Amino acid sequence: MSVANCYLPWEAEIVERTQETPDIFTWRLRFTDPEIARQYTFQHGQFNMLYLYGVGEVAISVMSGDGSSLLHTIRAVGRVTQAMMDLRVGDRVGVRGPFGRGWPLFDARGQDIVFVTAGLGCAPVVSSIRYVVANRPDYGRLVIMQSVRYRHEALWAPQYDAWRGLPDTQVLLTSSRDKTRWPLWELGRVGVLLDQADYDKNNCYVMMCGPDQMLRDTAKTLIEKGVPGPRVFVSLERNMQCAVGHCGHCQMGGKFVCKDGPVFPFPEVAALMETEGF
Amino acid sequence: MAEVPRYFPRARLAELISVVQRAGFRVIGPRVDQGALVYREIDGVEDLPQGLTDEQAPGHYRLAANGTQRHFSWANGMSAIKPFVYAPRERLWRVDRDTHGIHFRPLMSIAPRTAILGVRACDLSALILNDAHFLRNLYPDPYYRLRRENLLLIAVNCSHAASTCFCASTGDGPEVSGGYDLLLNELEEGYLVHSGSPSGDEILQKLATARPSRRQLDQARHQLDACRQQQRAMPPAPRLTGLMSRLDHPSWDAVAEQCLACGNCTAVCPTCFCHREVEAPALDGQSSVHRRDWDSCFNEDHSYLVGMLVRPDIKTRYRQWMTHKLATWQEQYGRSGCVGCGRCTTWCPVGIDFVAQARRVLEDEA
Ligand code: SF4
Ligand code: SF4
Ligand code: FES
């Protein structure tokens, strides 16, 4: 990130655009300044502030890539992201980042890796699943658990099938609102998957993202099952406007989610997640 | 007051102001505006209040004549000095659009060299907290830095505490302890003056001053001692962290019944830092300005997340304000975020008393 002015975006071009579902799309971006493109690096779990001309900025986690080919998967839900839906290949946007603390993928080498996601906001986790898959020999068993409301909303379904075929890998899926049970799918919330997961409780790292309540309940269950608390990591979402610890919107008690997170060891935020209003 | 100060009579305050102006500074000082004191640009000593004191109480502020010739015989005004470093509205950058793309350009206006006369101990402490937030940060704020570097601070020790003041209990006043360029003690007949920096030395050298008498030194000390006898006291910082283990206390519900969520308290607080980013596109569609405006955790959308509000009601918002200021601020910056100025209590339209409310949650009898 530019040392001189942490508020100033860089220009980037949309070089490719994929419509994933009616309201989810993926951009492949390239910084127009070759020097920025060359220097840009990120850690999985970090985010960028994406800027739409004349509308504003929004925090979006970095999916993968580098400065000449940066992937962001965006769900059109708010004022800025809905307007971003209309952009086409060749259009320019602003980008600043990356910001925040990412997943502990380095510390987790040699350990079993458990990913738990709920809902559609699982982009922060998908980037690190891809990383672990790409560096399979560095890690132990890989367990991926995902819950969605309806099976047809499962954005990454084709990938799940591919990942299922990898050695020492388990993919567990559930839909909470479907009536019919499909092959390879459970019915219910993510909790129904936890008993089926096969991993070494004492030698694992858990990485989760989803709504606060699901994170809290799942983290507590896993800890009750014997996973050490400091090995459970959650990626949190809060209102982010500056991304640099100045604007105060992302505060959660004494934490600035933008710079102290968005990824936290669960014990750091457990108490605050118990009370409404933080 | 370790080293011996110098003395000049009241008539020479005008000279101090013009020396500062000749050194290239615009001078900001206390001025009466709509019945209250605010910091604004002054041309000379004639713009300063004189013979006025402030009566403050929860939800109440009034200036009254006190029959003296003094310019600084009041506790504080509505605005602190925060707006001069952390502007209520700061233009951050501008983006221009043409056939080649979009081009970003920082809007770093040259901050005028600014001297502030009449800075209080509490406001200097708050400035140190502002510095911690905006400068001693992983990402130093270039806009704040520019304004901060161009400041000359002329502090004045308090000689009068309002009934809402509690800086003695937070350790931030009434005596200024550092961070100033010049420090004044206002006496019946004139001023004691200290320099606290090379810029302060330079100004002081251009001013005719004398050795103060023992009686003058005693007068300054007695004034400060009297000022330390304040009517309110905030519990000590380690006690305040206890607010976080009393998040379900019934007095949060009670205060939410009274609180209008107007945000006056966060607006007058010298340490609040929240702001929102705002986009202002030009009408011709070819450019847009990105700026930040002060915000408040009392605003509903402060905690907005797609489809939900983290703090949906006044209770959770009031609790955010108080727990952040007094408890979680300690985790962020190593001390409480409250410097005891009492403004949030004075300027609360329904007179919620910040100290009393903290004590109610802590079940701490004053
Ligand atoms: S919380 Fe109230 S008393 Fe404390 S510094 Fe802010 S305005 Fe002053
Ligand atoms: S969260 Fe509230 S109390 Fe804390 S700095 Fe922001 S406006 Fe002030
Ligand atoms: S997003 Fe502004 S402080 Fe975190």
XYZ file of C-alpha atoms and ligand atoms in Angstrom:
664
model
C 0.000 0.000 0.000
C 1.226 3.477 -0.865
C 3.053 4.908 2.123
C 2.516 8.462 0.966
C -1.279 8.493 0.937
C -3.183 5.488 2.203
C -6.464 6.985 0.959
C -5.562 7.270 -2.722
C -6.726 4.439 -5.029
C -4.834 3.176 -8.066
C -6.534 2.807 -11.396
C -7.277 -0.733 -12.578
C -8.919 -2.109 -15.707
C -11.539 -4.853 -15.786
C -9.972 -7.346 -18.187
C -12.502 -10.124 -17.736
C -15.957 -10.424 -16.216
C -17.877 -13.590 -15.313
C -21.489 -13.660 -14.188
C -21.510 -16.437 -11.578
C -25.164 -16.244 -10.481
C -27.844 -13.586 -11.116
C -26.296 -11.326 -8.465
C -22.703 -12.543 -8.173
C -19.955 -11.668 -10.616
C -16.197 -12.028 -10.789
C -13.798 -9.387 -12.109
C -10.291 -9.983 -13.295
C -8.460 -6.690 -12.767
C -5.122 -5.353 -13.963
C -3.449 -2.272 -12.505
C -2.850 0.145 -15.364
C 0.402 1.377 -13.822
C 2.897 -1.418 -14.609
C 4.957 -0.550 -11.550
C 1.965 -1.043 -9.203
C 1.027 -4.244 -11.056
C 4.523 -5.575 -10.489
C 4.693 -4.638 -6.797
C 1.217 -5.668 -5.690
C 1.080 -8.740 -3.450
C -1.509 -9.915 -0.943
C -2.110 -12.592 1.656
C -5.148 -14.848 1.518
C -7.871 -13.400 3.690
C -6.851 -9.771 3.090
C -9.147 -7.359 1.262
C -9.027 -4.445 -1.158
C -11.126 -1.307 -1.256
C -12.694 -1.248 -4.718
C -13.855 2.134 -5.958
C -16.566 2.824 -8.502
C -16.274 6.188 -10.216
C -18.644 8.753 -8.711
C -20.268 6.244 -6.353
C -17.803 5.171 -3.676
C -15.734 2.384 -2.213
C -16.485 -1.088 -0.885
C -14.333 -3.690 0.895
C -13.989 -6.932 -1.084
C -11.710 -9.813 -0.171
C -9.013 -10.710 -2.668
C -9.751 -14.014 -4.344
C -6.495 -14.745 -6.081
C -3.944 -13.561 -8.574
C -1.404 -10.766 -8.658
C -1.215 -7.157 -9.786
C -1.651 -7.973 -13.478
C -4.448 -10.448 -12.912
C -6.380 -9.881 -9.718
C -9.641 -11.753 -9.094
C -12.521 -10.387 -7.033
C -15.870 -12.105 -6.644
C -18.545 -9.573 -5.776
C -22.140 -9.958 -4.701
C -24.436 -7.113 -5.713
C -26.124 -6.346 -2.428
C -25.356 -2.745 -1.529
C -25.404 0.659 -3.184
C -21.863 0.387 -4.567
C -21.840 -3.294 -5.528
C -25.193 -3.036 -7.308
C -23.874 -0.199 -9.436
C -20.707 -2.222 -10.083
C -22.859 -4.896 -11.768
C -23.208 -2.608 -14.793
C -19.496 -2.290 -15.524
C -18.100 -4.082 -18.556
C -14.732 -5.354 -19.713
C -12.437 -2.415 -20.424
C -14.021 -0.163 -17.776
C -11.788 1.336 -15.112
C -12.161 1.199 -11.359
C -10.044 2.250 -8.386
C -8.291 -0.181 -6.065
C -6.398 0.337 -2.832
C -5.008 -2.367 -0.671
C -4.390 -4.997 0.360
C -5.515 -4.404 3.941
C -5.783 -6.375 7.133
C -4.554 -9.612 8.600
C -5.059 -12.773 6.556
C -5.335 -16.491 7.323
C -2.500 -18.263 9.173
C -1.630 -20.426 6.169
C 2.080 -20.316 6.906
C 1.753 -21.369 10.558
C -0.703 -24.079 9.526
C 1.774 -26.029 7.380
C 1.925 -29.706 8.304
C -1.453 -29.532 10.056
C -4.915 -30.739 9.105
C -6.941 -27.891 7.640
C -10.648 -27.452 8.286
C -12.638 -24.851 6.355
C -16.172 -23.989 7.444
C -18.297 -21.534 5.496
C -21.915 -20.547 5.521
C -23.898 -18.461 3.102
C -22.570 -16.857 -0.015
C -20.011 -14.627 1.610
C -17.400 -17.340 1.507
C -15.006 -15.689 -0.926
C -12.401 -15.030 1.826
C -12.199 -18.774 2.433
C -12.311 -19.942 -1.172
C -9.028 -18.169 -1.936
C -7.267 -20.064 0.820
C -8.906 -23.393 -0.099
C -7.391 -22.925 -3.536
C -4.042 -22.178 -1.970
C -4.087 -25.330 0.178
C -5.210 -27.376 -2.817
C -2.357 -25.955 -4.883
C 0.115 -26.729 -2.097
C -1.431 -30.037 -1.048
C 1.823 -31.753 0.141
C 2.475 -28.966 2.673
C -0.667 -29.767 4.643
C -2.343 -32.733 6.361
C -5.958 -33.698 5.768
C -8.250 -31.163 4.156
C -11.878 -30.876 5.265
C -14.215 -28.408 3.571
C -17.647 -27.826 5.065
C -20.122 -25.489 3.450
C -23.722 -24.682 4.169
C -26.017 -22.708 1.885
C -29.709 -21.969 2.045
C -30.555 -23.699 -1.244
C -28.387 -26.138 -3.140
C -28.712 -24.153 -6.386
C -27.064 -21.171 -4.663
C -23.836 -23.101 -4.168
C -21.621 -20.928 -6.267
C -18.522 -23.077 -6.062
C -20.276 -26.446 -6.671
C -18.150 -27.566 -9.636
C -15.030 -26.943 -7.606
C -16.341 -28.973 -4.697
C -16.639 -31.968 -6.981
C -13.055 -31.517 -8.131
C -11.766 -31.073 -4.577
C -13.652 -34.139 -3.390
C -11.414 -36.257 -5.618
C -8.168 -35.067 -4.020
C -6.252 -37.364 -1.650
C -7.059 -37.036 2.074
C -9.779 -34.547 1.310
C -13.366 -34.436 2.499
C -16.047 -32.128 1.136
C -19.217 -31.890 3.224
C -22.194 -29.879 2.009
C -25.569 -29.025 3.456
C -28.523 -26.860 2.516
C -30.643 -25.428 5.278
C -33.861 -24.653 3.405
C -34.155 -27.321 0.696
C -36.933 -29.881 1.155
C -35.345 -32.644 -0.911
C -32.133 -34.286 0.041
C -29.703 -34.578 -2.891
C -26.903 -37.111 -3.158
C -23.773 -35.868 -1.369
C -25.839 -33.164 0.368
C -27.190 -33.046 3.897
C -30.187 -31.049 5.074
C -29.746 -28.532 7.882
C -27.257 -26.010 9.117
C -23.503 -26.435 9.162
C -23.688 -28.060 12.595
C -24.986 -31.298 11.035
C -21.655 -31.721 9.216
C -19.326 -31.351 12.163
C -19.730 -34.957 13.360
C -18.839 -36.376 9.965
C -15.651 -34.383 9.615
C -12.493 -36.440 9.965
C -9.440 -34.497 11.166
C -6.935 -34.518 14.022
C -8.362 -32.195 16.674
C -4.988 -31.643 18.272
C -3.131 -30.905 15.053
C -5.425 -28.776 12.964
C -6.244 -25.215 11.961
C -9.869 -24.219 11.464
C -10.720 -21.278 9.187
C -14.286 -20.037 9.003
C -16.360 -17.333 7.476
C -20.059 -16.587 7.494
C -22.584 -14.756 9.666
C -21.442 -13.919 13.219
C -23.920 -16.246 14.871
C -22.831 -19.270 12.812
C -19.168 -18.475 13.495
C -19.759 -18.230 17.203
C -21.869 -21.375 17.483
C -19.539 -23.449 15.307
C -16.402 -22.222 17.046
C -17.873 -23.098 20.433
C -18.900 -26.571 19.246
C -15.452 -27.265 17.788
C -13.759 -26.116 20.982
C -16.105 -28.342 23.006
C -15.088 -31.218 20.742
C -11.467 -30.589 21.722
C -10.005 -28.241 19.096
C -7.768 -25.722 20.933
C -9.375 -22.245 20.810
C -6.301 -20.450 19.400
C -6.448 -22.800 16.384
C -9.926 -21.603 15.394
C -9.899 -18.562 13.086
C -12.852 -16.480 11.953
C -13.101 -13.819 9.244
C -15.423 -11.012 10.362
C -17.434 -8.471 8.446
C -18.097 -4.950 9.683
C -18.847 -1.592 8.073
C -15.549 -0.541 6.478
C -14.978 2.884 5.010
C -11.316 3.800 5.417
C -9.683 0.352 5.797
C -6.745 1.963 7.618
C -7.967 2.172 11.210
C -9.083 5.820 11.079
C -12.837 6.053 10.419
C -13.990 3.951 13.388
C -16.876 2.179 11.651
C -15.399 -1.316 11.812
C -14.662 -1.172 15.539
C -15.575 -4.205 17.581
C -14.798 -3.325 21.163
C -11.118 -2.398 21.118
C -10.452 -4.053 17.745
C -10.359 -2.367 14.392
C -11.624 -5.172 12.147
C -9.960 -3.529 9.112
C -6.431 -3.638 10.467
C -6.474 -6.016 13.458
C -8.602 -8.445 11.369
C -10.593 -9.276 9.358
C -9.211 -12.683 10.365
C -9.074 -13.207 14.143
C -8.179 -16.143 16.366
C -11.607 -16.860 17.868
C -10.553 -16.311 21.534
C -9.671 -12.672 20.697
C -13.266 -11.893 19.751
C -15.251 -14.608 21.544
C -16.489 -12.414 24.408
C -17.635 -9.614 22.088
C -19.442 -12.062 19.818
C -21.552 -13.131 22.791
C -23.200 -9.715 23.135
C -25.381 -7.905 20.650
C -24.055 -4.508 19.648
C -20.372 -5.085 18.918
C 6.138 24.729 36.514
C 9.712 23.710 37.032
C 11.807 26.471 35.435
C 11.104 30.073 36.294
C 8.621 31.738 33.938
C 8.741 35.314 32.638
C 6.075 37.935 33.256
C 4.325 40.556 31.124
C 1.440 42.879 31.998
C -2.033 42.399 30.468
C -1.599 45.362 28.147
C 1.131 43.467 26.362
C -1.043 40.489 25.322
C -1.812 42.416 22.117
C 1.902 42.460 21.409
C 2.175 38.701 21.859
C -0.586 38.255 19.296
C 1.068 40.542 16.771
C 4.469 38.900 17.245
C 2.840 35.576 16.415
C 1.042 37.083 13.422
C 4.262 38.642 12.147
C 5.917 35.236 12.431
C 3.491 34.099 9.735
C 0.651 32.517 11.677
C -3.067 33.118 11.529
C -4.196 33.275 15.142
C -7.136 31.249 16.406
C -8.536 32.124 19.799
C -11.660 31.926 21.924
C -14.511 34.131 20.681
C -18.042 34.556 21.842
C -20.493 33.188 19.320
C -24.204 32.746 20.046
C -23.646 32.873 23.777
C -20.816 30.342 23.909
C -17.067 30.312 23.414
C -15.694 28.799 20.232
C -12.220 28.838 18.706
C -12.143 31.070 15.622
C -9.659 33.301 13.874
C -8.997 36.532 15.767
C -7.469 39.753 14.502
C -6.299 40.958 17.866
C -6.895 41.076 21.572
C -10.185 42.966 21.043
C -11.757 39.762 19.686
C -11.057 37.812 22.878
C -13.659 37.476 25.637
C -12.962 39.690 28.636
C -14.402 39.607 32.137
C -16.488 36.587 31.270
C -16.869 33.253 32.967
C -18.829 30.160 31.996
C -21.515 28.495 34.075
C -21.816 24.876 33.027
C -24.107 22.107 34.229
C -25.639 19.048 32.560
C -27.489 20.415 29.515
C -26.566 23.989 30.422
C -23.996 26.584 29.294
C -24.098 30.308 30.005
C -21.525 33.075 29.883
C -21.683 35.623 32.673
C -19.715 38.740 33.619
C -17.332 38.218 36.517
C -16.108 41.759 37.031
C -12.457 41.045 36.137
C -10.250 42.187 33.268
C -9.278 38.598 32.497
C -9.508 37.046 29.035
C -9.292 33.407 30.115
C -11.339 33.161 33.313
C -13.564 30.428 31.959
C -13.193 26.633 31.691
C -13.893 25.740 28.087
C -16.119 26.347 25.122
C -18.182 24.168 22.871
C -15.488 23.338 20.349
C -12.103 21.975 21.244
C -9.053 22.476 19.053
C -9.665 19.156 17.272
C -11.261 20.782 14.190
C -7.947 22.478 13.382
C -6.092 19.184 12.974
C -8.878 16.785 12.108
C -11.170 18.856 9.930
C -14.957 18.302 10.181
C -14.906 17.959 6.398
C -11.693 17.022 4.589
C -11.452 16.615 0.837
C -9.252 13.567 0.290
C -8.865 13.194 -3.463
C -10.361 13.989 -6.787
C -10.816 11.688 -9.739
C -11.086 12.855 -13.349
C -12.558 10.768 -16.113
C -11.591 10.959 -19.774
C -11.410 8.609 -22.748
C -8.226 7.043 -21.356
C -9.615 6.123 -17.978
C -9.870 7.596 -14.487
C -7.116 9.590 -12.830
C -6.734 10.043 -9.080
C -5.126 13.084 -7.534
C -4.738 13.788 -3.803
C -6.297 17.043 -2.576
C -3.682 18.152 -0.114
C -4.459 21.788 0.459
C -1.556 23.691 1.956
C -2.559 24.013 5.599
C -2.093 27.610 6.784
C 0.361 28.058 9.660
C -2.000 28.270 12.580
C -1.425 29.485 16.124
C -4.061 28.579 18.680
C -4.250 30.840 21.712
C -5.954 29.665 24.873
C -5.453 25.904 24.539
C -6.564 24.081 27.696
C -4.800 21.194 29.427
C -7.636 18.797 28.565
C -7.507 19.794 24.906
C -3.736 19.304 24.751
C -4.172 15.827 26.209
C -6.850 15.174 23.617
C -4.469 16.324 20.889
C -1.958 13.724 22.037
C -4.719 11.115 21.705
C -5.600 12.436 18.238
C -1.908 12.085 17.322
C -1.881 8.496 18.558
C -4.911 7.661 16.438
C -4.001 9.458 13.219
C -0.205 9.476 13.231
C 1.201 6.687 15.402
C -0.812 4.294 13.313
C 0.185 1.615 10.826
C -1.130 4.089 8.222
C -0.267 7.659 9.213
C -2.873 10.125 7.974
C -1.252 12.620 5.588
C -4.094 15.163 5.871
C -3.949 15.268 9.646
C -0.167 15.409 9.545
C -0.113 18.473 7.313
C -2.388 20.422 9.644
C -0.642 19.199 12.769
C 2.823 20.180 11.588
C 1.688 23.753 11.000
C 0.353 24.353 14.508
C 1.741 26.671 17.149
C 0.117 25.992 20.507
C -0.228 28.742 23.100
C -1.732 27.052 26.120
C -3.293 28.730 29.141
C -3.549 27.040 32.532
C -7.082 27.025 33.893
C -7.913 29.380 36.721
C -11.556 28.401 36.922
C -13.154 24.960 36.672
C -16.747 24.497 35.562
C -19.021 22.252 37.617
C -18.844 19.739 34.752
C -15.015 19.537 34.709
C -13.243 16.427 35.978
C -9.799 16.630 34.346
C -8.110 16.334 37.755
C -9.497 12.796 38.102
C -8.438 11.707 34.608
C -4.965 13.171 35.118
C -5.288 15.612 32.203
C -5.578 18.966 33.979
C -6.085 21.626 35.099
C -2.344 22.222 34.784
C -0.786 21.872 31.347
C 2.107 19.444 31.520
C 3.595 19.434 28.047
C 3.010 19.507 24.332
C 2.829 23.326 24.063
C 4.990 25.960 22.411
C 4.078 28.650 24.921
C 2.222 28.351 28.199
C 0.494 31.224 29.984
C -0.819 31.613 33.516
C -3.287 34.452 33.632
C -3.001 36.621 36.758
C -5.060 39.604 37.924
C -2.608 42.022 36.329
C -0.879 40.067 33.573
C 0.650 36.772 32.510
C 3.355 34.350 33.449
C 4.809 32.782 30.315
C 6.864 29.624 29.716
C 8.304 28.370 26.492
C 8.064 24.670 25.689
C 9.734 24.476 22.283
C 12.231 26.220 19.980
C 9.316 27.970 18.201
C 8.113 29.134 21.607
C 11.625 30.447 22.424
C 11.691 32.456 19.210
C 8.405 34.192 19.963
C 9.329 34.817 23.575
C 12.613 36.465 22.589
C 10.691 39.084 20.609
C 8.516 39.974 23.580
C 9.465 42.384 26.385
C 9.125 40.393 29.605
C 10.279 40.738 33.190
C 11.136 38.526 36.126
C 7.952 37.650 38.003
C 7.606 38.523 41.671
C 7.162 35.875 44.369
C 3.606 37.123 44.864
C 2.820 36.541 41.188
C 4.206 33.005 41.302
C 2.133 32.297 44.407
C -0.990 33.656 42.755
C -0.552 31.255 39.819
C -0.056 28.310 42.163
C -3.102 29.161 44.278
C -5.300 29.495 41.225
C -4.329 26.045 40.038
C -4.829 24.540 43.471
C -8.311 26.023 43.666
C -9.035 24.705 40.199
C -8.101 21.160 41.242
C -11.012 21.116 43.687
C -13.513 19.831 41.169
C -17.050 18.687 41.811
C -16.929 15.572 39.678
C -14.480 12.676 39.497
C -14.356 9.843 36.988
C -13.419 6.485 38.545
C -9.817 5.512 37.770
C -9.038 3.868 34.416
C -8.580 0.299 35.737
C -12.099 0.473 37.240
C -13.507 1.679 33.923
C -12.559 -1.513 32.082
C -15.221 -3.077 34.331
C -17.850 -1.501 32.046
C -17.165 -4.342 29.610
C -18.238 -6.917 32.154
C -21.466 -4.996 32.837
C -22.884 -4.897 29.338
C -26.223 -6.203 30.608
C -26.571 -3.676 33.426
C -30.106 -2.210 33.643
C -28.820 1.372 33.653
C -28.015 1.048 29.920
C -31.750 0.617 29.350
C -32.516 3.567 31.590
C -30.121 5.915 29.802
C -31.460 4.778 26.421
C -34.897 6.008 27.512
C -33.494 9.522 27.893
C -30.886 9.654 25.099
C -32.041 11.251 21.820
C -29.079 9.801 19.850
C -28.461 13.326 18.535
C -24.689 12.877 18.503
C -23.946 16.211 20.242
C -21.627 14.431 22.672
C -19.479 12.850 19.978
C -19.422 16.128 18.046
C -18.067 18.171 20.978
C -15.785 15.437 22.339
C -12.153 16.363 21.668
C -11.092 12.732 21.120
C -13.848 11.199 18.953
C -12.406 10.286 15.573
C -15.220 8.660 13.590
C -15.895 9.888 10.080
C -17.719 8.693 6.997
C -16.419 8.730 3.479
C -18.579 10.699 1.070
C -18.474 10.874 -2.721
C -19.452 14.118 -4.432
C -19.566 13.749 -8.237
C -19.442 16.963 -10.276
C -22.552 17.812 -12.252
C -20.820 17.532 -15.615
C -20.039 13.880 -14.917
C -16.347 14.317 -15.644
C -14.930 14.430 -12.136
C -15.740 13.493 -8.584
C -14.414 14.450 -5.165
C -13.966 11.942 -2.364
C -14.070 13.431 1.111
C -14.569 12.519 4.740
C -17.049 14.113 7.139
C -17.224 13.671 10.900
C -19.609 10.888 11.847
C -20.981 9.578 15.140
C -21.594 6.125 16.527
C -25.023 7.472 17.475
C -26.006 7.539 13.813
C -28.020 4.524 12.792
C -25.909 3.742 9.722
C -22.594 3.928 11.607
C -22.752 0.149 12.091
C -24.515 -0.641 8.810
C -23.698 -4.008 7.271
C -25.505 -5.368 4.257
C -28.991 -6.246 5.478
C -28.415 -5.427 9.134
C -27.264 -2.946 11.756
C -24.729 -4.141 14.310
C -26.179 -1.591 16.758
C -29.896 -1.395 15.963
C -31.054 0.651 18.959
C -30.109 3.593 21.163
C -29.117 1.323 24.009
C -26.387 -0.427 22.016
C -25.264 2.905 20.542
C -25.030 4.715 23.868
C -23.193 1.696 25.250
C -20.776 1.808 22.289
C -20.007 5.478 22.969
C -19.396 5.021 26.667
C -17.575 1.689 26.564
C -15.368 2.853 23.713
C -14.488 6.149 25.333
C -13.782 4.766 28.791
C -12.917 1.077 28.443
C -11.933 -0.281 25.012
C -9.982 2.906 24.198
C -7.513 1.664 26.791
C -6.929 -1.465 24.721
C -6.378 0.682 21.610
C -4.230 3.513 22.943
C -3.123 2.537 26.425
C -5.326 4.974 28.308
C -8.960 6.064 28.546
C -10.237 8.208 25.673
C -11.778 10.719 28.084
C -9.772 13.774 29.149
C -12.362 15.097 31.592
C -13.478 18.219 29.715
C -17.149 17.677 30.560
C -18.371 18.898 27.161
C -20.507 15.818 26.462
C -22.443 16.520 29.662
C -22.829 20.270 29.138
C -23.926 20.003 25.513
C -26.293 17.076 25.991
C -29.761 18.492 25.250
C -31.345 16.261 27.893
C -28.527 16.685 30.405
C -27.214 13.117 30.629
C -24.286 13.286 33.031
C -21.410 11.205 31.626
C -19.641 10.689 34.946
C -22.831 9.850 36.825
C -23.843 7.367 34.116
C -20.467 5.598 34.269
C -20.810 5.389 38.032
C -24.317 3.982 37.753
C -23.142 1.145 35.515
C -20.173 0.489 37.786
C -22.393 0.808 40.869
C -19.800 3.150 42.196
C -21.017 5.795 44.639
C -19.283 9.129 44.220
S -16.100 11.877 26.933
Fe -17.009 13.843 27.501
S -15.755 14.581 29.210
Fe -14.603 12.944 28.217
S -13.292 13.999 26.730
Fe -15.167 13.433 25.606
S -16.522 15.226 25.795
Fe -14.857 15.467 27.330
S -17.116 4.962 18.121
Fe -18.327 6.614 19.020
S -17.264 7.106 20.930
Fe -15.838 5.946 19.656
S -14.691 7.512 18.508
Fe -16.394 6.885 17.221
S -18.013 8.407 17.645
Fe -16.500 8.530 19.337
S -12.649 0.650 8.256
Fe -12.192 2.631 9.054
S -11.369 2.121 11.013
Fe -11.638 0.190 10.113
